[in-house]
Coordinates of C-alpha atoms in Angstrom, one line a residue:
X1 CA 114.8 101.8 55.1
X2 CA 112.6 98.8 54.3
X3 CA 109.0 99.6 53.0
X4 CA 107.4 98.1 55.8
X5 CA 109.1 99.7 58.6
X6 CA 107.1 102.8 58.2
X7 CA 103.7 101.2 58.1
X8 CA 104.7 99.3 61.5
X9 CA 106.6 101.9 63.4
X10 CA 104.8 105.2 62.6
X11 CA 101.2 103.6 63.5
X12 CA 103.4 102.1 67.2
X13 CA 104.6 105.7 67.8
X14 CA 101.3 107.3 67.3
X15 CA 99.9 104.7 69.8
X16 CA 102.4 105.2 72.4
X17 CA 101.7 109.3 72.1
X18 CA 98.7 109.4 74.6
X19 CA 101.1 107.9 77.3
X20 CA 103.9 110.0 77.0
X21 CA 101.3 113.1 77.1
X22 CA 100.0 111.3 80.3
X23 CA 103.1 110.7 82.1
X24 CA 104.7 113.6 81.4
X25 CA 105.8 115.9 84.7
X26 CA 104.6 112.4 86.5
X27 CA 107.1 111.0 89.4
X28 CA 108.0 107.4 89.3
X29 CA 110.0 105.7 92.3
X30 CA 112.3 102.9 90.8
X31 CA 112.7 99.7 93.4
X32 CA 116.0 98.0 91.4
X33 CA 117.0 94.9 93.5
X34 CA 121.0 93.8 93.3
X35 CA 120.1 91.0 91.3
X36 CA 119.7 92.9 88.2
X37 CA 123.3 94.2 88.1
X38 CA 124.2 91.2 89.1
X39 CA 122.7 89.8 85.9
X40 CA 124.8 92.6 83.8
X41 CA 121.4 94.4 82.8
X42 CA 122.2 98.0 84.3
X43 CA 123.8 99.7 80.9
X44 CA 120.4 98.5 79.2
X45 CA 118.3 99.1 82.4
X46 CA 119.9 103.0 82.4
X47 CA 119.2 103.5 78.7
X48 CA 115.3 103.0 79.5
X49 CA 115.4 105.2 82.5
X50 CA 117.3 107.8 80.7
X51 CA 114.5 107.8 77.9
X52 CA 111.9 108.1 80.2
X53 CA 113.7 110.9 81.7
X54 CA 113.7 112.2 78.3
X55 CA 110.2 112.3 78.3
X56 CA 109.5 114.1 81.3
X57 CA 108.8 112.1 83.3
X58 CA 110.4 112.6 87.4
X59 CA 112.8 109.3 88.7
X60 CA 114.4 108.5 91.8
X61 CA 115.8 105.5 91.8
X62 CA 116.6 103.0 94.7
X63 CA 118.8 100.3 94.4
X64 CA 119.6 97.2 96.0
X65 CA 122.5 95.1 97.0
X66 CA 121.4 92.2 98.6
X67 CA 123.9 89.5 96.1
X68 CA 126.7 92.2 96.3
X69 CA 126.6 92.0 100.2
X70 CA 126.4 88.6 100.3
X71 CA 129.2 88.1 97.9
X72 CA 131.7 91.1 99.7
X73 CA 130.4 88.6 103.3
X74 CA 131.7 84.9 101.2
X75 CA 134.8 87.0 100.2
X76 CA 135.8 87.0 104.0
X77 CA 134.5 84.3 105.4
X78 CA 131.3 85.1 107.1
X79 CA 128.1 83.9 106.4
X80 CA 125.1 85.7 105.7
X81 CA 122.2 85.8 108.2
X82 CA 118.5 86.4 107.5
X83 CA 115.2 86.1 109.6
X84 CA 111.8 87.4 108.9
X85 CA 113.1 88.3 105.3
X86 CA 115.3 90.8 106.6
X87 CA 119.4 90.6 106.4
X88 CA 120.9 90.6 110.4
X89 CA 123.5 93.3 110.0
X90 CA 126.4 92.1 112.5
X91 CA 129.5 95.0 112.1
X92 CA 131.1 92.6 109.3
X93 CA 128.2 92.4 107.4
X94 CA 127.4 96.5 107.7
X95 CA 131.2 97.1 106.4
X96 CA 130.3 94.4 103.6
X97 CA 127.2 96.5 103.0
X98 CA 128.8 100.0 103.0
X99 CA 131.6 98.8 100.3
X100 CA 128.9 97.0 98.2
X101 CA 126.8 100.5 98.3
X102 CA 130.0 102.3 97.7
X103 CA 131.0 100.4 94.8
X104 CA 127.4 100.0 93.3
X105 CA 126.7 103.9 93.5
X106 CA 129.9 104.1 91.3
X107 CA 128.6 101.8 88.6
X108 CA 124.8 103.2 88.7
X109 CA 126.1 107.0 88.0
X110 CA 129.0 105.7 85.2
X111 CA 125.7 104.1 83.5
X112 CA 124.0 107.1 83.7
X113 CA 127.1 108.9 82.2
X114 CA 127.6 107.3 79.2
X115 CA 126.8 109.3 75.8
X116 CA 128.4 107.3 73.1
X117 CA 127.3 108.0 69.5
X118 CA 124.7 105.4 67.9
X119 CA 123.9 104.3 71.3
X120 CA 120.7 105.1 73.1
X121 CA 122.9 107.4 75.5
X122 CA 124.0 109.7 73.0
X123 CA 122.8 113.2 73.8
X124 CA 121.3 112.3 76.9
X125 CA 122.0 114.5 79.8
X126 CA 120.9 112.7 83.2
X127 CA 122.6 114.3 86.3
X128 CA 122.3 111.6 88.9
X129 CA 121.9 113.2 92.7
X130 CA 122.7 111.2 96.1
X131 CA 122.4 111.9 100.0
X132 CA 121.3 111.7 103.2
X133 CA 117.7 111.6 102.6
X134 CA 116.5 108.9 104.8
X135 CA 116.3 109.2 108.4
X136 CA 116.1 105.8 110.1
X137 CA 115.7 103.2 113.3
X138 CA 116.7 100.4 114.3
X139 CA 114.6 96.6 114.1
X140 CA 115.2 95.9 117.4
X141 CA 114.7 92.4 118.5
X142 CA 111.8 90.7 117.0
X143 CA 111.0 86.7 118.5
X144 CA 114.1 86.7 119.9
X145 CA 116.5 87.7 117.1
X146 CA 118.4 90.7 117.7
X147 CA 118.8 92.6 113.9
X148 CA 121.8 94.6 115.5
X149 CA 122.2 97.1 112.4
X150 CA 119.6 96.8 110.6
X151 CA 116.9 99.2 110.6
X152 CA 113.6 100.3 109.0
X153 CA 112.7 104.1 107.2
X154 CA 111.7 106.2 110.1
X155 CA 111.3 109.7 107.7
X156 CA 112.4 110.7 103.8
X157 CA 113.3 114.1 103.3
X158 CA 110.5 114.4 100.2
X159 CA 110.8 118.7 100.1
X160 CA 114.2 118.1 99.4
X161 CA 113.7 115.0 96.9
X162 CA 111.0 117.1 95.3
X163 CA 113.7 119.7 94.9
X164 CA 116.4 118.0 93.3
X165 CA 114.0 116.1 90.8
X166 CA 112.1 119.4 90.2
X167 CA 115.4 120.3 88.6
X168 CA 115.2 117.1 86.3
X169 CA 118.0 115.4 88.5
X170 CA 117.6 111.7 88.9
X171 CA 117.9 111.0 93.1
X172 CA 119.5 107.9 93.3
X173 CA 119.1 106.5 97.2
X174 CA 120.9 103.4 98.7
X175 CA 119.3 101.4 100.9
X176 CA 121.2 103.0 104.2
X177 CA 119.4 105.4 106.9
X178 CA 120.9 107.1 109.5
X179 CA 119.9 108.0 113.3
X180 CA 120.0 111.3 115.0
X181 CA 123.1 110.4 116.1
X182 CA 124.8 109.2 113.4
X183 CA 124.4 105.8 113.4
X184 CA 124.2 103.5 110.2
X185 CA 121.5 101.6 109.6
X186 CA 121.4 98.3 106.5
X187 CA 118.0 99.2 105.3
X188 CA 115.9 97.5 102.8
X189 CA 115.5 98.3 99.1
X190 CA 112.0 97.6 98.8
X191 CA 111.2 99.8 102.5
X192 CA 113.1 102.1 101.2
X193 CA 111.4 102.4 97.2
X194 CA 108.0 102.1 99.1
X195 CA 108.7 104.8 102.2
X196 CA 109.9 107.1 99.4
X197 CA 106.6 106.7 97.0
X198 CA 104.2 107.1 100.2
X199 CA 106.4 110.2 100.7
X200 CA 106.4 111.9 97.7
X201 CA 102.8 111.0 96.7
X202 CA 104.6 109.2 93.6
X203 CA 102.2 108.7 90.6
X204 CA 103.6 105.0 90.4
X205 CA 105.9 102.5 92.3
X206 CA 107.8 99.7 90.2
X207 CA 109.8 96.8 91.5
X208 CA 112.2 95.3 88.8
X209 CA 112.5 92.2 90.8
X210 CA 113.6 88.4 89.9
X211 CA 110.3 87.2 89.6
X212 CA 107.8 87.8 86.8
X213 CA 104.9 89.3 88.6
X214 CA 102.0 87.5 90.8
X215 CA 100.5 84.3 88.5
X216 CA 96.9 83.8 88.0
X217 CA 97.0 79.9 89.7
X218 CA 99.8 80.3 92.6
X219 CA 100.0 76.5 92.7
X220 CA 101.1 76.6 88.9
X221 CA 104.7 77.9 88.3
X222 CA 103.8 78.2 84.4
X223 CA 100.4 80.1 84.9
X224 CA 99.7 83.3 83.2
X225 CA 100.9 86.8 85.7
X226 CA 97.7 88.0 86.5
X227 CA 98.6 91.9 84.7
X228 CA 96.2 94.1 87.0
X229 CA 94.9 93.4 91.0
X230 CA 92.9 95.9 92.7
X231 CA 93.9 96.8 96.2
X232 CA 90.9 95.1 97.7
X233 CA 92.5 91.6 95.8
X234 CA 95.7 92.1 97.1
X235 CA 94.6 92.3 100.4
X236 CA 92.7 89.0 99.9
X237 CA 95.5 87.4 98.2
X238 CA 97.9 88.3 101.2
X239 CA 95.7 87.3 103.9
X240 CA 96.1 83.3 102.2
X241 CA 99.9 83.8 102.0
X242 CA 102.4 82.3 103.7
X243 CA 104.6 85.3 105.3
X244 CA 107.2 86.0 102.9
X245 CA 111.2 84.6 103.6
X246 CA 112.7 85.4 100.2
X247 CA 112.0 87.8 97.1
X248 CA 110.9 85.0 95.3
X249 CA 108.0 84.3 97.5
X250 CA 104.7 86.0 96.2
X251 CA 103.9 87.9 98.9
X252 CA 107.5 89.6 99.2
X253 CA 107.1 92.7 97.1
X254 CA 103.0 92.2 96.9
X255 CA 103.2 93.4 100.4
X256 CA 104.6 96.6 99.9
X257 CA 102.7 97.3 96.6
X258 CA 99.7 96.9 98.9
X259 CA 101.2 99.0 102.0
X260 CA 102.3 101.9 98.9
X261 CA 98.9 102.0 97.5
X262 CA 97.1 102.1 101.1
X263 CA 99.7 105.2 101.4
X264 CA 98.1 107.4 98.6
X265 CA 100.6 106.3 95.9
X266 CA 98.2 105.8 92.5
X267 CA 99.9 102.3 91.0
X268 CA 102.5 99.6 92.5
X269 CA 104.2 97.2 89.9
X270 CA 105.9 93.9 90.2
X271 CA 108.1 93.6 86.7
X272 CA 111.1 90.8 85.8
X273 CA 114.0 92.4 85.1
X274 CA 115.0 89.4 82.8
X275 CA 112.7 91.0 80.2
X276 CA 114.3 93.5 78.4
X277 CA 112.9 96.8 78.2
X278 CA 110.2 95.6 80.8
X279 CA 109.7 99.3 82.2
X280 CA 108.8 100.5 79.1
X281 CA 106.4 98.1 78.0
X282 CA 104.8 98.2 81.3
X283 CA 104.4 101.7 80.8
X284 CA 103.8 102.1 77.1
X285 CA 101.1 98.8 76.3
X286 CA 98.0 98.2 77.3
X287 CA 98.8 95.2 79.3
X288 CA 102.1 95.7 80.3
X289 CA 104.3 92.6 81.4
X290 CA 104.4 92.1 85.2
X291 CA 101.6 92.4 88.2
X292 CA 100.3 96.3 88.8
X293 CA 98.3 96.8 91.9
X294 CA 95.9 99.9 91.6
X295 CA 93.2 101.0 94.3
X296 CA 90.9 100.5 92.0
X297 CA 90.3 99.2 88.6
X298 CA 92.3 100.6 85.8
X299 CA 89.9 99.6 83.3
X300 CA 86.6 101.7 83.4
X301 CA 83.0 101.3 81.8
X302 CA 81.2 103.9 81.7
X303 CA 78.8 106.7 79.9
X304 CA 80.9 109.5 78.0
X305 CA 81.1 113.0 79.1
X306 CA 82.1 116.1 77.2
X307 CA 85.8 115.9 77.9
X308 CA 85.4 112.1 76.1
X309 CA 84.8 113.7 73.0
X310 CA 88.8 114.2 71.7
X311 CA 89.3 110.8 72.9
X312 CA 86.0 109.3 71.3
X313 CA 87.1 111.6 68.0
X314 CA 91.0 109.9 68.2
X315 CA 89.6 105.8 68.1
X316 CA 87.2 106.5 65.6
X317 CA 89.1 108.3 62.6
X318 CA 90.9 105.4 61.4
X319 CA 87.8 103.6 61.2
X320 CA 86.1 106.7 59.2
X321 CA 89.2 106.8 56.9
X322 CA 89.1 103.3 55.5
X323 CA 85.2 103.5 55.2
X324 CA 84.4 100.8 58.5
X325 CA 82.2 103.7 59.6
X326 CA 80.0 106.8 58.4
X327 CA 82.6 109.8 59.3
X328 CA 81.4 112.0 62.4
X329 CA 81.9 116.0 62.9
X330 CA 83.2 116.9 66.3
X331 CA 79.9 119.2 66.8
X332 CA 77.8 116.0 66.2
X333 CA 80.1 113.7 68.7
X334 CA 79.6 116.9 70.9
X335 CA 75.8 117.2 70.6
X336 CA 75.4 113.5 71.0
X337 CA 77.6 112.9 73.7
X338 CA 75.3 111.5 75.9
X339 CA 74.3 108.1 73.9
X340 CA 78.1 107.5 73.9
X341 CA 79.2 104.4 76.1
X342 CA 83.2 103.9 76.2
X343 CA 85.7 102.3 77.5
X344 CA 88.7 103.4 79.1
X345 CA 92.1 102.3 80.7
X346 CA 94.5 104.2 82.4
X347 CA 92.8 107.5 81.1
X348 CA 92.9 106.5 77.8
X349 CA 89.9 105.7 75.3
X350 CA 90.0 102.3 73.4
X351 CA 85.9 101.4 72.6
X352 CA 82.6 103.3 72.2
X353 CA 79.1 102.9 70.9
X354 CA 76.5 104.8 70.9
X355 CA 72.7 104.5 71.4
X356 CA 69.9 106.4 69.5
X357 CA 66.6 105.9 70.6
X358 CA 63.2 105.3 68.6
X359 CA 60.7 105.0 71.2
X360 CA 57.4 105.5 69.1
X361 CA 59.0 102.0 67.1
X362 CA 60.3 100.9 70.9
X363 CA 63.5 100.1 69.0
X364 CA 67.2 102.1 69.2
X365 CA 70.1 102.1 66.6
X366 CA 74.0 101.1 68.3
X367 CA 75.9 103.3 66.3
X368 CA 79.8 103.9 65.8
X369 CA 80.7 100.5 67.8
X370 CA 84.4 100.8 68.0
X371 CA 87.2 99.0 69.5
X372 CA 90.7 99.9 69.2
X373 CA 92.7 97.3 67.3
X374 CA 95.2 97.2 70.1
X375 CA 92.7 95.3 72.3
X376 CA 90.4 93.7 69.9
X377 CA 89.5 90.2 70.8
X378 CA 89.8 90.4 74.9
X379 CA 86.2 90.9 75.3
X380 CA 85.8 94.6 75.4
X381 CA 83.4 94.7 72.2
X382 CA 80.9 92.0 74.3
X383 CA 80.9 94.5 77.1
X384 CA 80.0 97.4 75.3
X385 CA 77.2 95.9 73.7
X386 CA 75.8 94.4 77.1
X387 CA 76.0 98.0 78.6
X388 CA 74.3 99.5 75.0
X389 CA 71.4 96.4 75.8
X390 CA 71.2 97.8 79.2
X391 CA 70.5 101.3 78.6
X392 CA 68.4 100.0 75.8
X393 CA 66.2 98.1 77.9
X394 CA 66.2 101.1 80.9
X395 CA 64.5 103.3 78.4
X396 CA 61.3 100.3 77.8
X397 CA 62.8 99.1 74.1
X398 CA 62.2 96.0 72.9
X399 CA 65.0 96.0 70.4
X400 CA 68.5 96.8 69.2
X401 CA 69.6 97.8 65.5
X402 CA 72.7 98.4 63.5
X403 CA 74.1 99.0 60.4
X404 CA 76.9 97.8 59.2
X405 CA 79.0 97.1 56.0
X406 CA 82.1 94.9 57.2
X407 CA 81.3 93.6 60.6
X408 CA 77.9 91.7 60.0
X409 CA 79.3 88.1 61.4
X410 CA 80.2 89.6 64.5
X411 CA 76.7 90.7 65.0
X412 CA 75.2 87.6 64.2
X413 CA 77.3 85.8 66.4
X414 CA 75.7 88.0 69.0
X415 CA 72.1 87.8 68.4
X416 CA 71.5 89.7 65.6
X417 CA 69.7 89.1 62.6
X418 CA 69.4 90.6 59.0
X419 CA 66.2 92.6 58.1
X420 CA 65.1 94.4 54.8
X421 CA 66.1 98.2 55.2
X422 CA 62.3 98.5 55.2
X423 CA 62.5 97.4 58.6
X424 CA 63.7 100.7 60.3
X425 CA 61.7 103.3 62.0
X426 CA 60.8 106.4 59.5
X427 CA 62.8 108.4 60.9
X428 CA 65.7 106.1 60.2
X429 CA 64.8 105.4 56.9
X430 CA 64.5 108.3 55.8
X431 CA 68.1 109.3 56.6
X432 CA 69.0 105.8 55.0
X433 CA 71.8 105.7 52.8
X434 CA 71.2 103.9 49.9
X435 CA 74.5 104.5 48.3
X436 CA 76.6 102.5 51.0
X437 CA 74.2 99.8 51.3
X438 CA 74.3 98.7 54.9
X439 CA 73.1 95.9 56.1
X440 CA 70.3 96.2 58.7
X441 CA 70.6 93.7 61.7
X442 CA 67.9 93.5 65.0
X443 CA 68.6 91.8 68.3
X444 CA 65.2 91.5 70.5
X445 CA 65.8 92.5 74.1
X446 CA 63.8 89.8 75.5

């Protein structure tokens, strides 16, 4: 094993921990259009579900077969028909639909199967669960078109969904409902994933899709994906859109992310399947790869509490190990808790200061200013110390002081400026540390 490997992986692993704890006993709902097994990316695709299976965490998969259909409709002459976005599902095109299911159930549950030695299969034991879930209706006739046998979700059968998952099955549903009569209806992958996750309460949605999430400047193909909206955003965003005709289009799958997150369900993703491994480090990274749509904003800034302090103890240690900061005892962190600012995303801690007040000096001390290395440089350091100047200038100071041993230029950058350890308030000084010679630097709060 190379030398390095363990200083890269071990520190990675650790990071990852406070997800899996997270997500564990979490249900997911899996939107999977055709076009990813049409690319050959289910065995791969299947090895990331199965870990996360592994993990704990609760999956029902939906797939869909939109290339397969219209491959099985070329193959016999017939020529597929959409309006509105929507397939119209003549009698040939339901056969092609039921044999493209048929087939593409068969190759899902042999991916699932696999267990080969040195592969990310082996040992994995994923019992993949079908049936008639989904209750459904028909489309009708909408401006004129007449959808024939297509239909839309009318009810999921979540007790029995919760059942089979409860039981650490994965449910794997195709995107066909039928009527209480019997009758088949071509549904949609997408109203199917998204009826599901409304059902079930799902913790998250997820769309592996062809496109690579919603992009910061719609007018700019090569833009950056904008990584987090909140549902108020989305809403905006759809209100400007053009009504959807293909997956491609933006507002194809942003729609139902909006209409799943209106419906109770916590987080709605948009990922490219043409990233591999793109589930996992949407779930695993801070910033994931694809669009998520939240109610509201992940990313929270805030005063700590007293169930901050295992967090606030976790993002500091590493810093107290290698001497960045003076170490901390949990009954300290605990006692103090209330000067503690942090910042958090998706439950999890990754920046804190705190602020001591001197008010006979009218001057307070920002201590243990932390950011995790993971997000260092994207601005959460400047936040932190406009909230700490906030607070500071709520309780009437007039200035801000820290000490510090290895950061001093980012402080200066910022305001600050050296003093003579003389400088402090009494009661600071006297608990100065001579030893560790810190440097002493002051921001007015004018």
């Amino acid at each position: 094993m190379s030398l390095v490997f363990p200083h890269t992986f071990v520190p990675w692993f650790r990071s990852v921990a406070p997800h899996i704890h997270a997500y564990h006993g979490k249900t997911f709902v899996v939107g999977m259009a055709g076009e990813l097994i049409a690319a050959g990316k289910l065995n791969a695709f299947a090895q990331d579900l199965s870990l996360l299976h592994a993990m704990g965490i609760r999956l029902v998969l939906v797939h869909g077969f939109r290339p397969q259909v219209d491959e099985q409709l070329r193959a016999k002459g017939q020529t597929s028909r959409y309006s509105h976005g929507k397939r119209i599902t003549d009698p040939v095109a339901l056969d092609c639909a039921q044999e493209a299911a048929g087939q593409l159930r068969f190759e899902i549950e042999a991916a699932f199967s696999q267990g080969l030695p040195n592969t990310p299969m082996a040992n994995s034991t994923v019992r993949v669960v079908s049936g008639n879930f989904l209750t459904a209706r028909p489309v009708g006739i909408v401006d004129g078109v007449d959808f024939m046998h297509s239909g839309l979700v009318r009810k999921v059968d979540a007790g029995l969904i919760r059942r089979a998952i409860d039981i650490g099955a994965l449910v794997l549903l195709s995107p066909f409902g039928f009527s209480p009569t019997g009758e088949a209806f071509n549904l949609t992958m997408e109203d199917v994933a998204t009826a599901t996750a409304v059902a079930l309460q799902a913790d998250k949605l997820m769309f592996l899709t062809e496109i690579a999430g919603i992009r910061e400047d719609l007018d700019d193909p090569e833009s950056a994906i904008d990584t987090e909206l909140s549902l108020a955003e989305a809403r905006r965003l759809l209100e400007r859109l053009p009504a959807p005709t293909r997956p491609t289009d933006p507002a194809f799958y942003l729609q139902h992310c909006v209409r799943a997150c209106e419906g109770g369900v916590e987080r709605s993703h948009i990922l490219p399947f043409s990233a591999d491994g793109s589930i996992l480090m949407e779930i695993f990274t801070h910033d994931g790869v694809g669009t998520m749509v939240v109610d509201e904003k992940l990313e929270s800034l805030r005063e700590a509490t007293s169930d901050d302090v295992g967090g606030i103890l976790q993002l500091i240690e590493p810093f107290e190990r290698d001497g960045t900061l003076v170490k901390r005892s949990r009954t300290e962190i605990e006692r103090d808790i209330g000067a503690y600012t942090i910042i958090e995303h998706d439950g999890i801690i990754f920046g804190c200061a705190a602020l001591y007040p001197y008010p006979e000096a009218r001057t307070g001390e920002m201590a243990a200013v932390t950011i995790s290395p993971q997000v260092q440089g994207q601005g959460d350091g400047e936040r932190i110390l406009k909230r700490i100047e906030q607070r500071a200038r709520a309780m009437g100071l007039d200035s801000i002081f820290v000490l510090t041993t290895r950061t001093m230029h980012w402080f200066v950058k910022r305001g600050f400026q050296q003093v003579d350890p003389d400088w402090l308030p009494e009661a600071r000084k006297r608990k100065y540390n001579w030893d560790r010679r810190s440097q002493v630097l002051v921001k007015k709060l004018n």
